[in-house]
Amino acid sequence: MKTLKTTFVLLAVISFFAFTVKTEDAGYKVGDIATDFSLENIDGNMVSLKDYTDAKGFIVIFTCNTCPYSVAYEDRITALDKKYASKGYPVIAIMPNNPDVQKGDSMEAMRARAKAKGFTFPYLMDKGQKIYPQYGATKTPHVYILEKTANGNQVKYIGAIDDNYQDAKAVNQKYVENAVDALLAGKTIKETHTRAIGCTIKV
């Protein structure tokens, strides 16, 4: 009986570590080349990264209507697009939640939210939830900064927008701005990975 219990414990431990490794290994790492996608925008058009022929890179943000963290960052996301789109790094927002589970994240609701908040960037739906797992996004919001290279769109930063979701005026570290500024200046990004703070993606 003792041997049987020991076997169960060992199997549980092995299963835990196997799951943990699989989870940590999922998605892109800094330095990886991100594949392109074609997702529907709120205007009904399909959007791909290759459409942006003049872009130097992208600020890809997985976000949504219903997460309080995402809502808290909406104005800052718009500010990022206004600051960097003209410099070659536009914001590409992707809504990764299952709208059948999260009713407030339907395409109709996305359109309404974008209009109400004056979004200046594409707001795409990850229909079928195929793109966010490729990236490894786990939260809303979750940011991936890509730089165009000869080999493709290389991941240069993964994580949070800044270090204070509650109060934009109390931010000490603007992770995304620091990363994009470094890329524009041809310098090394000092902090390439931070922990994304937000809501879990609804499947």
Coordinates of C-alpha atoms in Angstrom, one line a residue:
M1 CA 0.0 0.0 0.0
K2 CA 2.9 2.3 0.9
T3 CA 4.5 1.6 -2.4
L4 CA 1.3 2.4 -4.3
K5 CA 1.0 5.7 -2.5
T6 CA 4.6 6.6 -3.3
T7 CA 4.0 5.8 -7.0
F8 CA 0.9 8.1 -7.1
V9 CA 3.0 10.9 -5.4
L10 CA 5.8 10.4 -8.0
L11 CA 3.4 10.5 -10.9
A12 CA 1.8 13.6 -9.5
V13 CA 5.1 15.4 -9.2
I14 CA 6.2 14.3 -12.7
S15 CA 2.9 15.5 -14.1
F16 CA 3.3 18.8 -12.4
F17 CA 6.7 19.4 -13.7
A18 CA 5.8 18.3 -17.2
F19 CA 2.9 20.7 -17.2
T20 CA 5.1 23.5 -15.9
V21 CA 7.8 23.0 -18.5
K22 CA 5.2 22.9 -21.3
T23 CA 3.6 26.1 -20.1
E24 CA 6.9 28.0 -19.7
D25 CA 8.1 26.8 -23.1
A26 CA 4.9 27.9 -24.9
G27 CA 5.0 30.9 -27.2
Y28 CA 7.7 33.2 -28.4
K29 CA 10.9 34.2 -26.6
V30 CA 12.9 37.4 -27.1
G31 CA 14.9 36.8 -30.3
D32 CA 12.3 34.6 -32.0
I33 CA 10.8 35.5 -35.3
A34 CA 7.1 36.0 -35.1
T35 CA 5.0 34.6 -38.0
D36 CA 2.5 37.0 -39.6
F37 CA -1.3 36.7 -39.2
S38 CA -4.5 37.8 -40.9
L39 CA -7.1 38.9 -38.4
E40 CA -10.4 40.9 -38.8
N41 CA -10.4 44.5 -37.7
I42 CA -13.4 46.3 -36.3
D43 CA -13.9 47.9 -39.7
G44 CA -14.4 44.5 -41.3
N45 CA -11.0 44.5 -43.1
M46 CA -8.4 41.8 -42.6
V47 CA -5.1 43.1 -41.2
S48 CA -1.7 41.6 -41.5
L49 CA 1.7 42.9 -40.4
K50 CA 2.9 42.7 -44.0
D51 CA 0.4 45.4 -44.8
Y52 CA 2.6 47.9 -43.0
T53 CA 5.3 48.3 -45.6
D54 CA 6.8 51.4 -44.1
A55 CA 6.8 50.1 -40.5
K56 CA 10.1 49.5 -38.7
G57 CA 8.4 47.2 -36.2
F58 CA 5.2 46.8 -34.2
I59 CA 3.8 47.2 -30.7
V60 CA 1.5 44.2 -30.5
I61 CA -0.8 44.3 -27.5
F62 CA -3.2 41.6 -26.5
T63 CA -6.1 43.4 -24.8
C64 CA -9.8 43.5 -24.5
N65 CA -12.9 45.4 -23.4
T66 CA -13.8 43.6 -20.2
C67 CA -10.6 43.3 -18.2
P68 CA -10.2 46.2 -15.6
Y69 CA -6.4 46.2 -16.3
S70 CA -6.9 46.6 -20.0
V71 CA -9.5 49.4 -19.4
A72 CA -7.0 51.1 -17.1
Y73 CA -4.4 51.1 -19.9
E74 CA -6.6 52.2 -22.8
D75 CA -5.6 55.8 -22.8
R76 CA -1.9 54.8 -22.5
I77 CA -2.2 52.4 -25.4
T78 CA -3.6 55.2 -27.6
A79 CA -0.8 57.5 -26.4
L80 CA 1.7 54.8 -27.5
D81 CA 0.2 54.7 -30.9
K82 CA 0.1 58.4 -31.3
K83 CA 3.7 58.7 -30.2
Y84 CA 5.3 55.9 -32.1
A85 CA 3.2 55.1 -35.2
S86 CA 4.6 58.0 -37.1
K87 CA 8.1 56.9 -36.0
G88 CA 7.6 53.4 -37.5
Y89 CA 6.2 51.4 -34.6
P90 CA 2.4 51.4 -34.7
V91 CA 0.2 49.7 -32.1
I92 CA -1.6 46.5 -33.3
A93 CA -4.2 45.6 -30.7
I94 CA -5.6 42.0 -30.6
M95 CA -8.6 40.8 -28.6
P96 CA -7.8 37.2 -27.6
N97 CA -10.8 36.2 -25.5
N98 CA -13.5 33.8 -26.6
P99 CA -16.5 36.1 -27.2
D100 CA -18.9 33.3 -26.5
V101 CA -17.6 33.1 -23.0
Q102 CA -16.9 36.8 -22.5
K103 CA -19.9 38.5 -24.1
G104 CA -18.5 42.0 -23.6
D105 CA -15.7 41.2 -26.0
S106 CA -17.9 40.6 -29.1
M107 CA -16.9 42.3 -32.4
E108 CA -19.9 44.6 -31.9
A109 CA -18.7 45.5 -28.4
M110 CA -15.2 46.0 -29.7
R111 CA -16.4 48.5 -32.3
A112 CA -18.4 50.4 -29.8
R113 CA -15.5 50.6 -27.4
A114 CA -13.1 51.7 -30.0
K115 CA -15.4 54.5 -31.1
A116 CA -16.1 55.6 -27.6
K117 CA -12.4 55.8 -26.7
G118 CA -11.2 57.1 -30.0
F119 CA -8.8 54.2 -30.7
T120 CA -6.3 55.3 -33.4
F121 CA -5.0 51.7 -34.0
P122 CA -6.5 48.5 -35.5
Y123 CA -8.4 46.4 -33.0
L124 CA -8.4 42.9 -34.2
M125 CA -10.3 39.8 -33.1
D126 CA -8.3 36.6 -32.6
K127 CA -11.1 34.5 -34.1
G128 CA -10.7 30.9 -33.1
Q129 CA -8.0 31.9 -30.6
K130 CA -5.1 30.8 -32.9
I131 CA -2.7 33.7 -32.6
Y132 CA -2.4 34.4 -28.9
P133 CA -1.1 30.8 -28.1
Q134 CA 1.6 31.3 -30.8
Y135 CA 2.8 34.4 -29.0
G136 CA 2.4 32.8 -25.6
A137 CA 0.2 35.6 -24.3
T138 CA -1.4 34.8 -21.0
K139 CA -2.9 38.1 -19.8
T140 CA -4.7 41.2 -21.1
P141 CA -2.9 43.4 -21.6
H142 CA 0.3 41.5 -22.7
V143 CA 2.8 43.3 -25.0
Y144 CA 5.1 42.0 -27.7
I145 CA 7.4 44.5 -29.4
L146 CA 8.6 43.3 -32.8
E147 CA 11.4 44.7 -35.0
K148 CA 11.5 44.2 -38.7
T149 CA 14.7 42.5 -39.7
A150 CA 16.0 40.7 -42.9
N151 CA 14.8 37.5 -41.3
G152 CA 11.3 38.7 -40.3
N153 CA 9.6 40.3 -37.4
Q154 CA 11.9 39.6 -34.4
V155 CA 10.6 39.7 -30.9
K156 CA 12.5 42.3 -28.9
Y157 CA 10.4 42.8 -25.7
I158 CA 7.7 40.8 -23.9
G159 CA 5.7 41.9 -20.9
A160 CA 3.9 44.8 -19.3
I161 CA 3.4 48.4 -20.6
D162 CA 4.8 50.0 -17.5
D163 CA 5.1 49.4 -13.7
N164 CA 1.8 50.9 -12.5
Y165 CA -1.5 49.9 -14.0
Q166 CA -3.5 51.8 -11.4
D167 CA -2.1 55.3 -11.9
A168 CA -0.4 56.5 -15.0
K169 CA 1.0 59.5 -13.2
A170 CA 2.8 57.3 -10.7
V171 CA 4.6 55.2 -13.3
N172 CA 8.3 54.9 -12.6
Q173 CA 9.3 52.5 -15.5
K174 CA 7.8 52.9 -18.9
Y175 CA 8.9 49.5 -20.2
V176 CA 7.4 49.7 -23.7
E177 CA 8.5 53.3 -24.3
N178 CA 12.0 52.5 -23.1
A179 CA 12.2 49.5 -25.4
V180 CA 11.0 51.3 -28.5
D181 CA 13.2 54.4 -27.8
A182 CA 16.2 52.0 -27.6
L183 CA 15.3 50.4 -30.9
L184 CA 14.8 53.8 -32.6
A185 CA 18.2 54.9 -31.3
G186 CA 19.9 51.7 -32.4
K187 CA 20.7 50.8 -28.8
T188 CA 20.3 47.7 -26.7
I189 CA 17.1 47.3 -24.8
K190 CA 18.0 47.1 -21.1
E191 CA 14.9 45.3 -20.0
T192 CA 13.6 42.8 -22.6
H193 CA 11.2 40.9 -20.4
T194 CA 8.8 41.9 -17.6
R195 CA 5.8 40.1 -16.0
A196 CA 2.5 41.0 -17.6
I197 CA -0.1 42.1 -15.1
G198 CA -3.7 41.6 -16.1
C199 CA -6.7 39.2 -16.5
T200 CA -6.3 35.7 -17.7
I201 CA -7.4 35.1 -21.3
K202 CA -10.9 33.6 -21.5
V203 CA -11.2 30.4 -23.5

